[in-house]
Coordinates of C-alpha atoms in Angstrom, one line a residue:
Chain A
M1 CA -2.8 61.6 -25.9
N2 CA -1.9 59.2 -22.9
E3 CA -1.9 59.9 -19.1
N4 CA 0.6 62.2 -17.4
L5 CA 4.1 60.7 -17.0
L6 CA 5.4 63.7 -15.3
K7 CA 3.6 66.6 -13.6
L8 CA 4.7 69.3 -11.7
E9 CA 2.6 71.2 -9.5
Q10 CA 3.4 74.8 -8.1
V11 CA 6.8 74.0 -7.6
T12 CA 8.6 76.7 -5.4
Y13 CA 12.2 76.6 -4.7
T14 CA 14.6 79.0 -2.8
S15 CA 18.2 78.4 -2.3
I16 CA 21.5 80.4 -2.4
N17 CA 23.4 78.1 -4.5
H18 CA 20.7 77.6 -7.2
D19 CA 18.4 79.3 -9.4
P20 CA 14.9 79.8 -7.5
L21 CA 11.5 78.5 -8.9
N22 CA 8.3 80.4 -8.4
D23 CA 5.1 78.3 -8.6
V24 CA 6.3 76.3 -11.8
S25 CA 3.4 73.9 -13.1
F26 CA 3.6 71.8 -16.3
S27 CA 3.0 68.2 -17.3
L28 CA 4.4 65.8 -19.7
A29 CA 2.2 63.0 -21.4
R30 CA 3.4 59.6 -22.0
G31 CA 5.1 59.5 -25.3
E32 CA 5.3 63.5 -25.6
N33 CA 8.6 65.1 -26.1
L34 CA 9.1 68.5 -24.5
V35 CA 12.0 71.2 -25.2
L36 CA 12.4 73.2 -21.8
F37 CA 14.5 76.6 -22.4
G38 CA 15.4 79.7 -21.0
P39 CA 18.2 81.9 -20.4
E40 CA 21.1 81.1 -17.9
N41 CA 19.9 81.5 -14.3
S42 CA 16.4 81.1 -15.4
G43 CA 15.7 78.1 -13.4
I44 CA 15.7 75.4 -16.2
E45 CA 18.7 73.7 -14.5
T46 CA 16.8 73.8 -11.1
V47 CA 13.6 72.2 -12.6
L48 CA 16.0 69.4 -14.1
M49 CA 17.6 69.0 -10.6
M50 CA 14.3 68.6 -8.9
V51 CA 13.1 66.1 -11.4
L52 CA 16.1 64.3 -11.0
D53 CA 15.3 64.3 -7.1
L54 CA 18.7 65.9 -6.2
D55 CA 17.2 68.2 -4.0
E56 CA 13.8 67.8 -2.1
T57 CA 13.7 71.3 -0.4
Y58 CA 11.0 72.5 -2.5
E59 CA 7.5 73.2 -2.0
G60 CA 4.7 71.7 -4.4
S61 CA 4.9 68.4 -5.8
I62 CA 6.5 66.5 -8.7
L63 CA 4.6 63.3 -9.9
Y64 CA 5.9 60.8 -12.0
K65 CA 3.3 58.2 -12.9
N66 CA 1.2 60.0 -10.4
M67 CA 3.5 59.1 -7.6
N68 CA 4.9 62.1 -5.7
I69 CA 8.9 61.3 -5.7
K70 CA 9.4 63.3 -2.5
E71 CA 7.4 60.9 -0.9
L72 CA 9.1 57.7 -2.3
D73 CA 11.2 55.8 0.1
Y74 CA 14.5 54.3 -0.7
V75 CA 13.6 51.4 -2.7
G76 CA 10.9 53.7 -4.4
K77 CA 13.7 56.2 -5.2
H78 CA 15.9 53.4 -6.6
N79 CA 13.4 52.1 -8.9
Y80 CA 12.4 55.7 -9.9
K81 CA 16.0 56.3 -11.0
K82 CA 16.3 53.1 -12.7
E83 CA 13.3 54.2 -14.8
I84 CA 14.7 57.6 -16.0
G85 CA 17.6 58.2 -18.3
F86 CA 19.8 61.2 -18.1
V87 CA 22.5 62.9 -20.2
H88 CA 24.5 65.3 -18.3
G89 CA 25.6 68.5 -20.0
V90 CA 29.3 67.6 -19.2
Y91 CA 28.6 64.0 -20.0
G92 CA 29.8 62.3 -16.7
L93 CA 31.4 59.6 -18.2
I94 CA 33.3 57.3 -15.8
S95 CA 37.0 58.3 -16.6
N96 CA 38.4 55.0 -15.6
M97 CA 36.1 53.2 -17.9
S98 CA 36.3 52.3 -21.8
V99 CA 33.0 53.5 -23.8
E100 CA 31.7 49.9 -23.7
D101 CA 32.2 49.7 -20.0
N102 CA 30.4 53.1 -19.5
I103 CA 27.4 52.0 -21.3
S104 CA 27.4 48.5 -19.7
L105 CA 27.4 50.0 -16.3
P106 CA 23.7 50.6 -15.6
L107 CA 23.1 47.2 -17.1
E108 CA 25.7 45.4 -15.1
Y109 CA 24.3 47.1 -11.8
H110 CA 20.5 47.0 -12.3
S111 CA 19.4 44.5 -15.0
R112 CA 18.8 40.7 -14.7
M113 CA 20.3 40.3 -18.2
S114 CA 23.2 37.8 -18.3
E115 CA 26.7 38.9 -19.3
N116 CA 26.1 37.5 -22.8
E117 CA 22.8 39.5 -23.4
I118 CA 24.6 42.7 -21.7
K119 CA 27.4 42.2 -24.4
K120 CA 24.9 41.8 -27.4
H121 CA 22.8 44.7 -26.2
V122 CA 25.8 47.2 -25.7
S123 CA 27.2 46.0 -28.9
R124 CA 23.8 46.9 -30.8
L125 CA 24.0 50.4 -29.2
I126 CA 27.6 50.9 -30.3
Y127 CA 26.9 50.0 -33.7
E128 CA 23.6 52.2 -33.9
L129 CA 25.7 55.3 -32.5
N130 CA 28.8 54.6 -34.5
L131 CA 31.2 54.3 -31.7
D132 CA 32.6 50.9 -32.9
Y133 CA 36.0 52.4 -33.7
C134 CA 36.2 53.8 -30.1
K135 CA 34.5 51.5 -27.9
K136 CA 37.7 50.4 -26.3
F137 CA 38.9 54.3 -25.6
R138 CA 38.5 55.9 -22.2
P139 CA 36.8 59.4 -22.2
V140 CA 39.8 61.2 -22.1
D141 CA 40.7 59.9 -25.6
L142 CA 37.0 61.1 -26.8
S143 CA 35.9 64.1 -29.1
S144 CA 33.0 65.9 -27.5
S145 CA 30.7 64.4 -30.3
E146 CA 31.7 60.8 -29.2
M147 CA 31.2 61.6 -25.5
L148 CA 27.7 63.0 -26.2
R149 CA 26.8 59.6 -28.1
T150 CA 28.4 57.5 -25.3
S151 CA 26.6 59.4 -22.7
Y152 CA 23.2 59.0 -24.5
A153 CA 24.0 55.3 -25.3
R154 CA 24.3 54.9 -21.4
A155 CA 21.1 56.9 -20.7
I156 CA 19.1 54.7 -22.8
A157 CA 20.8 51.5 -22.1
M158 CA 17.9 50.4 -19.7
D159 CA 15.4 51.8 -22.2
P160 CA 14.0 54.4 -19.5
E161 CA 10.4 55.7 -19.9
L162 CA 11.7 59.2 -19.3
L163 CA 15.0 60.7 -20.9
L164 CA 16.2 63.9 -19.9
I165 CA 18.9 65.6 -21.9
Q166 CA 20.9 68.6 -20.7
H167 CA 22.4 70.9 -23.3
P168 CA 23.0 68.5 -26.2
S169 CA 24.2 71.1 -28.6
E170 CA 26.4 72.7 -26.5
G171 CA 30.2 72.5 -27.6
Q172 CA 29.0 70.3 -30.7
S173 CA 29.4 71.0 -34.4
P174 CA 26.2 71.7 -36.3
L175 CA 26.7 68.6 -38.5
N176 CA 27.0 66.3 -35.2
I177 CA 24.2 67.9 -33.5
Q178 CA 21.9 67.3 -36.5
S179 CA 23.1 63.6 -36.7
F180 CA 22.4 63.3 -33.0
I181 CA 18.9 64.6 -33.5
E182 CA 18.2 62.2 -36.2
N183 CA 19.2 59.4 -33.7
L184 CA 17.1 61.0 -31.0
K185 CA 14.1 61.2 -33.2
E186 CA 13.8 57.4 -33.3
R187 CA 13.4 57.4 -29.7
A188 CA 11.1 60.1 -29.6
D189 CA 8.6 58.9 -32.3
R190 CA 7.8 56.1 -29.9
D191 CA 4.5 56.4 -28.2
D192 CA 5.8 54.9 -24.8
R193 CA 8.7 57.1 -24.2
S194 CA 9.3 60.6 -23.6
V195 CA 12.2 62.9 -23.9
V196 CA 12.6 66.2 -22.2
I197 CA 15.6 68.4 -23.7
V198 CA 16.9 71.3 -21.6
T199 CA 18.4 73.9 -23.8
Y200 CA 19.4 77.4 -24.7
E201 CA 18.9 76.7 -28.5
P202 CA 15.2 75.5 -28.7
E203 CA 15.0 76.3 -32.4
K204 CA 17.6 73.6 -33.2
F205 CA 14.8 70.7 -31.8
I206 CA 11.9 72.4 -33.7
D207 CA 11.1 69.1 -35.6
F208 CA 11.9 67.1 -32.5
S209 CA 8.9 68.1 -30.2
D210 CA 5.7 69.7 -29.9
H211 CA 5.8 71.1 -26.6
F212 CA 7.8 73.8 -25.6
I213 CA 8.0 75.5 -22.3
M214 CA 10.0 78.8 -21.4
I215 CA 11.1 79.6 -18.0
F216 CA 12.5 83.1 -16.8
S217 CA 13.3 84.1 -13.3
G218 CA 11.9 81.0 -11.9
R219 CA 8.7 81.4 -13.6
V220 CA 7.0 79.7 -16.6
V221 CA 6.5 82.7 -19.2
F222 CA 5.5 80.4 -22.3
D223 CA 3.9 76.9 -22.5
G224 CA 2.8 76.0 -25.9
T225 CA 2.8 73.7 -29.1
R226 CA 5.4 73.9 -31.9
N227 CA 3.0 76.3 -33.9
E228 CA 2.6 78.4 -30.9
F229 CA 6.4 78.6 -30.7
L230 CA 6.7 79.6 -34.0
D231 CA 4.1 82.2 -34.2
S232 CA 3.4 83.5 -30.6
D233 CA 3.6 87.2 -30.1
N234 CA 4.7 86.4 -26.3
R235 CA 7.0 89.1 -25.6
Y236 CA 9.6 86.7 -23.5
L237 CA 9.5 84.4 -26.6
Q238 CA 10.1 87.5 -29.0
Q239 CA 13.0 88.7 -27.2
Y240 CA 14.8 85.4 -26.5
K241 CA 14.4 84.4 -30.1
S242 CA 15.5 87.6 -31.4
G243 CA 18.3 87.7 -28.9
S244 CA 17.5 91.5 -28.2
S245 CA 18.7 93.1 -25.0
L246 CA 15.3 95.1 -25.4
G247 CA 12.1 93.6 -23.9
P248 CA 10.8 92.2 -20.5
M249 CA 13.8 90.2 -19.7
A250 CA 16.6 92.0 -18.3
I251 CA 19.9 90.4 -19.4
L252 CA 22.9 91.2 -17.7
Chain B
M1 CA 44.0 89.1 30.7
E2 CA 42.6 88.5 27.4
V3 CA 44.6 85.3 27.1
F4 CA 42.4 83.8 29.6
Y5 CA 39.5 84.4 27.5
T6 CA 40.8 83.5 24.2
I7 CA 42.5 80.2 25.0
P8 CA 39.5 78.5 26.5
V9 CA 37.5 80.1 23.5
S10 CA 39.8 78.5 20.9
I11 CA 40.0 75.3 22.7
G12 CA 36.3 75.1 22.9
K13 CA 35.8 75.8 19.2
K14 CA 38.4 73.2 18.4
A15 CA 36.6 70.6 20.4
L16 CA 33.3 71.6 18.7
G17 CA 34.9 71.3 15.3
I18 CA 36.3 67.9 16.3
W19 CA 32.8 66.9 17.5
A20 CA 31.3 68.2 14.6
G21 CA 33.5 66.1 12.3
I22 CA 33.1 62.8 14.3
R23 CA 29.3 63.2 13.9
D24 CA 29.4 64.0 10.2
F25 CA 31.5 60.7 9.9
G26 CA 29.4 58.7 12.0
N27 CA 26.4 60.0 9.7
Y28 CA 28.5 58.8 6.6
V29 CA 28.9 55.5 8.2
K30 CA 25.2 55.4 9.0
S31 CA 24.5 56.2 5.3
I32 CA 26.7 53.4 4.2
G33 CA 24.8 51.2 6.7
L34 CA 21.6 52.1 5.2
S35 CA 23.0 51.7 1.7
F36 CA 22.8 47.9 2.6
K37 CA 19.1 47.8 1.9
S38 CA 19.8 48.1 -1.7
L39 CA 22.0 45.0 -1.5
R40 CA 19.5 42.9 -3.0
Y41 CA 18.8 45.0 -5.9
L42 CA 22.5 45.2 -6.7
R43 CA 24.2 42.6 -9.1
F44 CA 27.5 41.8 -7.4
R45 CA 29.1 41.4 -11.0
S46 CA 29.1 45.2 -11.2
L47 CA 31.7 45.3 -8.0
Y48 CA 33.9 42.6 -9.5
S49 CA 36.2 44.8 -11.5
T50 CA 36.4 47.3 -8.8
V51 CA 37.3 44.6 -6.3
I52 CA 40.0 43.0 -8.2
N53 CA 41.7 46.3 -9.6
Q54 CA 41.8 47.6 -6.0
T55 CA 43.1 44.4 -4.8
R56 CA 45.7 44.5 -7.3
F57 CA 46.7 48.2 -7.0
T58 CA 46.7 48.0 -3.0
G59 CA 48.2 44.4 -2.6
I60 CA 50.0 43.2 -5.6
D61 CA 51.4 46.6 -6.7
A62 CA 52.6 47.2 -3.3
L63 CA 54.4 44.1 -2.8
N64 CA 57.9 45.1 -3.8
F65 CA 57.9 48.1 -1.5
V66 CA 56.6 45.9 1.5
V67 CA 59.2 43.0 1.0
L68 CA 62.1 45.8 0.5
I69 CA 60.8 47.5 3.8
A70 CA 60.1 44.4 5.7
L71 CA 63.8 42.9 4.9
I72 CA 65.2 46.1 6.2
I73 CA 63.1 45.9 9.5
G74 CA 63.6 42.4 9.8
A75 CA 67.4 42.5 9.5
T76 CA 67.8 45.4 11.8
V77 CA 65.7 43.8 14.5
I78 CA 67.7 40.8 14.2
I79 CA 71.0 42.4 14.5
Q80 CA 69.8 44.4 17.2
A81 CA 68.5 41.5 19.3
I82 CA 71.5 39.1 18.3
T83 CA 74.1 41.8 19.5
N84 CA 72.4 43.2 22.6
L85 CA 70.5 40.4 24.1
P86 CA 73.5 38.8 25.3
K87 CA 74.6 41.7 27.4
F88 CA 71.5 41.0 29.3
G89 CA 71.7 37.4 29.4
T90 CA 68.7 36.9 27.6
E91 CA 70.0 35.5 24.3
G92 CA 67.3 32.6 24.4
F93 CA 64.5 35.2 23.9
I94 CA 65.5 36.2 20.3
G95 CA 62.3 34.6 19.1
N96 CA 60.2 36.3 21.7
V97 CA 61.8 39.8 20.7
L98 CA 60.8 39.2 17.0
V99 CA 57.5 38.2 17.5
I100 CA 56.9 41.1 20.0
I101 CA 58.3 43.6 17.8
V102 CA 57.8 42.5 14.2
A103 CA 54.8 40.2 13.9
R104 CA 52.7 41.9 16.8
E105 CA 53.4 45.7 16.2
L106 CA 55.8 46.5 13.2
G107 CA 54.4 44.1 10.5
P108 CA 50.7 45.3 10.8
L109 CA 51.6 49.0 11.4
I110 CA 54.2 49.4 8.7
T111 CA 52.0 47.6 6.3
A112 CA 49.0 49.8 7.0
L113 CA 51.2 52.9 6.8
I114 CA 52.4 51.8 3.4
V115 CA 48.9 51.1 2.2
I116 CA 47.6 54.5 3.4
S117 CA 50.4 56.2 1.6
R118 CA 49.9 54.5 -1.6
S119 CA 46.3 53.3 -1.8
G120 CA 44.6 55.7 0.8
S121 CA 45.8 58.9 -1.0
A122 CA 44.9 57.4 -4.5
I123 CA 41.3 56.4 -3.2
A124 CA 40.9 59.9 -1.8
A125 CA 42.2 61.7 -5.0
E126 CA 40.4 59.2 -7.4
I127 CA 36.9 60.1 -5.7
S128 CA 37.6 63.6 -5.2
T129 CA 38.3 64.0 -9.0
Q130 CA 35.3 61.8 -10.1
K131 CA 33.2 64.2 -8.0
Q132 CA 34.7 67.2 -9.8
N133 CA 33.8 65.5 -13.1
R134 CA 30.4 64.8 -12.4
E135 CA 31.1 61.3 -12.3
I136 CA 29.6 60.5 -8.8
L137 CA 26.6 62.6 -9.8
S138 CA 25.8 60.7 -12.8
M139 CA 26.1 57.4 -10.9
E140 CA 23.5 58.6 -8.4
I141 CA 21.4 59.8 -11.0
M142 CA 21.6 56.4 -12.6
G143 CA 20.4 54.8 -9.4
I144 CA 23.7 53.6 -8.5
D145 CA 24.3 53.9 -4.8
T146 CA 27.8 55.3 -4.8
R147 CA 28.2 54.4 -1.1
L148 CA 27.7 50.8 -1.9
Y149 CA 29.3 50.9 -5.5
I150 CA 32.5 53.0 -4.4
V151 CA 33.2 52.2 -0.9
F152 CA 31.9 48.8 -0.2
P153 CA 34.2 46.9 -3.0
R154 CA 37.4 48.9 -1.6
I155 CA 36.8 47.8 1.9
I156 CA 36.6 44.1 0.6
A157 CA 39.8 44.7 -1.5
S158 CA 41.6 46.4 1.4
I159 CA 40.9 43.6 3.7
L160 CA 42.2 41.1 1.3
A161 CA 45.1 43.2 0.3
I162 CA 46.4 44.2 4.0
L163 CA 45.9 40.6 5.5
S164 CA 48.0 39.2 2.6
L165 CA 50.6 42.0 2.7
I166 CA 50.9 41.6 6.7
I167 CA 51.3 37.8 6.4
I168 CA 54.3 38.6 3.5
F169 CA 55.7 41.3 5.5
D170 CA 56.0 39.0 8.8
L171 CA 57.5 36.2 6.7
T172 CA 59.8 38.2 4.7
A173 CA 61.2 40.1 7.9
F174 CA 61.7 36.7 9.5
I175 CA 63.3 34.9 6.9
G176 CA 65.0 37.6 4.8
G177 CA 66.0 39.5 7.9
Y178 CA 67.5 36.2 9.2
V179 CA 69.6 35.8 5.9
I180 CA 70.7 39.4 5.9
A181 CA 71.5 39.4 9.6
R182 CA 73.8 36.2 8.9
T183 CA 76.2 38.2 7.0
T184 CA 76.9 40.1 10.0
V185 CA 76.4 37.7 13.1
Y186 CA 76.0 33.8 13.4
I187 CA 72.9 32.2 14.8
A188 CA 71.9 28.4 14.0
P189 CA 68.9 28.4 11.5
E190 CA 67.4 25.8 13.9
T191 CA 67.9 27.9 17.0
F192 CA 66.3 30.9 15.1
L193 CA 63.6 28.8 13.8
Q194 CA 62.7 27.2 17.2
T195 CA 62.7 30.2 19.2
A196 CA 60.6 32.1 16.8
L197 CA 58.0 29.2 16.6
D198 CA 57.9 28.8 20.5
A199 CA 57.4 32.6 21.0
F200 CA 54.5 32.6 18.4
S201 CA 51.0 32.0 19.8
L202 CA 47.4 31.7 18.7
K203 CA 46.7 35.0 20.3
D204 CA 49.2 36.7 18.0
L205 CA 47.6 35.2 14.9
L206 CA 44.3 36.3 16.0
A207 CA 45.7 39.9 16.7
T208 CA 47.1 40.0 13.4
F209 CA 43.9 38.9 11.8
I210 CA 41.7 41.4 13.8
K211 CA 44.1 44.3 13.0
S212 CA 44.1 43.7 9.2
L213 CA 40.4 43.5 9.2
I214 CA 40.0 46.9 11.2
Y215 CA 42.9 48.3 9.0
G216 CA 41.0 47.1 5.9
I217 CA 37.8 48.5 7.1
L218 CA 39.1 52.1 8.6
V219 CA 41.6 52.9 5.6
P220 CA 39.1 52.9 2.5
L221 CA 36.3 54.2 5.0
I222 CA 38.2 57.3 6.1
C223 CA 39.8 58.0 2.7
C224 CA 36.6 57.5 0.8
Y225 CA 34.9 59.9 3.3
Y226 CA 37.5 62.7 2.3
G227 CA 37.3 61.8 -1.1
F228 CA 33.4 62.6 -1.1
K229 CA 34.2 65.9 0.6
P230 CA 35.6 68.6 -1.7
R231 CA 33.4 71.0 -3.2
S232 CA 35.8 72.6 -6.0
K233 CA 39.0 71.4 -7.6
F234 CA 40.7 73.8 -5.3
E235 CA 39.8 71.6 -2.3
V236 CA 40.9 68.4 -3.6
P237 CA 44.6 68.6 -2.5
I238 CA 43.2 69.7 0.9
Y239 CA 41.1 66.8 1.5
V240 CA 43.8 64.2 0.1
S241 CA 46.0 65.5 2.6
R242 CA 43.4 65.4 5.4
A243 CA 42.7 61.8 4.2
V244 CA 46.1 60.7 4.6
I245 CA 47.1 62.4 8.0
R246 CA 43.9 61.3 9.9
T247 CA 43.8 57.8 8.5
L248 CA 47.3 57.6 9.9
F249 CA 46.5 59.1 13.0
T250 CA 43.4 56.9 13.6
I251 CA 45.4 53.6 12.6
I252 CA 48.2 54.2 15.0
V253 CA 45.6 54.9 18.0
V254 CA 43.6 51.8 17.0
N255 CA 47.1 49.8 17.0
V256 CA 47.5 50.9 20.4
I257 CA 44.0 50.0 21.5
I258 CA 44.2 46.5 20.0
S259 CA 47.5 45.8 21.4
V260 CA 46.5 47.3 24.9
L261 CA 43.1 44.8 24.4
F262 CA 45.3 41.6 23.7
Y263 CA 48.6 42.0 25.6
F264 CA 48.1 44.1 28.7

């Protein structure tokens, strides 16, 4: 496996507004895909928030390509954010822009491509994600599947090395999410690109990733491969998979 | 006796609140200044559509209303001047009255008030809604400096729109007002034109330009500031209302300050 793309070292975070983290450490190699899961309020959203550099008031360090993101200056942060893609759980599409304008936005803002090159690149993404029929629509006219695909197209427009996807299966029909995973797999199979999926339904992404991490109460309670995820007798994992109220996790 | 304690305490609290607000606004302005660091990484093409749309909404779409108000104000001032100045034996100063009242004060001020009530409120509401829909967050995660991407093009658009609207307001008030006023009182067109031109100076032009520049910066700056504020949907109307009221107040104060600096 390649060198580390992302590494969290003893990240501890306390806040009134967000779920706390307690000594969270894990790493993601370049080309590796990760499924990060756990129940609500477990801290998975907080991990995402920290990696996206939305809060710096944590202890420990988050390293991206061995650079501590907390220590990056304004330009360093700007470049870091250019290199990561993010699909928001509520999509975050710009409401006064059409599908193609939303996808063009990061390219228009960051890239050195000409207008023609941007147009071609966006048309290709629109075609690949089957958004051609709704490319002129605004987000208000889109279904949740179309919004997910538009948000995904926008996130990969700059071909980021690290792509983070928040709850892609939420509010999607099983057929739609299957088709989305097939699209995602093309990207996930590349050796130079990594994808992190934050979800409540890790079993839906079983064929997609070989690395699974479960967080509960701000701590990593399971970190293993696909086979370990399937066969482990970890009590947290067992309870999570069975959906039982009996076990080490007190679910309210 | 208790009143002797509660009044100073509440005044003090209010003063501290105002001071905290001013400091927060100062930090916001400073953060916009810092955002200019990323100008060299910014492709200006991404701002064009915002500048064009905002200029169209603030300037062109407001034109009908500005022209209508300018006609009414112009006609009222001219009718009042023509009917009242002779009583004081100062009918020769009609041009001066028009320049002082319409060009120097009412033109810029009323234009700014129209822009605040139409575009200022729209800017604050749009940004608040975008914030609640996580659109602003998405942009920030994409590495888009929202201060630069949202505030900067609106400032450029507002300066262009307000300057154009003030010029149109003044011209409409003078010409249209004269035409309407002729239906009630008579004044020779050449006399009217000559007195207006004689009264107009370079200082008036400069003051108009400076007012439009300052209003063009302040209106979007304050309205965007309040647009970024709401933390929940419940707070959106509160901050939109604050944006309008406080921008109005600031513009009126600034108008007085500029007038004092130029003409006192």
